């Protein structure tokens, strides 16, 4: 399944109007997923074209997206998978203490958030996200090291939950899995750094950038 990362530059006042149209809330204010089952299930199941036209939920989503497109520009295009950018954002947060995803907005806990880059985020991280501090090789190494740490942590969690015979089946499945080679990963991660720094450069007291990955 593919994923696309998009960047929208718009005035802060228009962002708040877009958030209102899209029904977005800051993720920290959303209920826990278990407490929101009805909302999470809204888009479950199939819809045909006629149902989509009649369903007000889709109309609201179209109206919000039309507003976003007509009140913003897209200053950067990330040519790689959105998953690569998401991995980079998580790596920056966990390993470099550069948290560009602190201001997340979503409609329900199951939605992938939109992330707001504003003047306060710029003030905190513009210097530290400067591409001069990064390299393709080091980013690739940092990604691999982080992946190994997460894998080890996951295995330990599963070992504490599964009985021995189930754990063996689980480990056999994991050993059979081979991650698809991605020799351009370092280049892609560096492209992400350059774009994120460029986004922060555009942000000021009036203009903000919305990052969407989906």
XYZ file of C-alpha atoms in Angstrom, residues 12 57 61 84 106 133 176 181 208:
9
model
C -2.962 30.574 10.015
C -19.754 12.692 5.639
C -14.710 15.888 3.523
C 9.655 7.228 4.515
C -7.339 14.540 13.462
C 23.821 18.713 10.330
C 11.171 -15.702 7.311
C 15.750 -3.601 -0.238
C 1.843 27.935 8.599
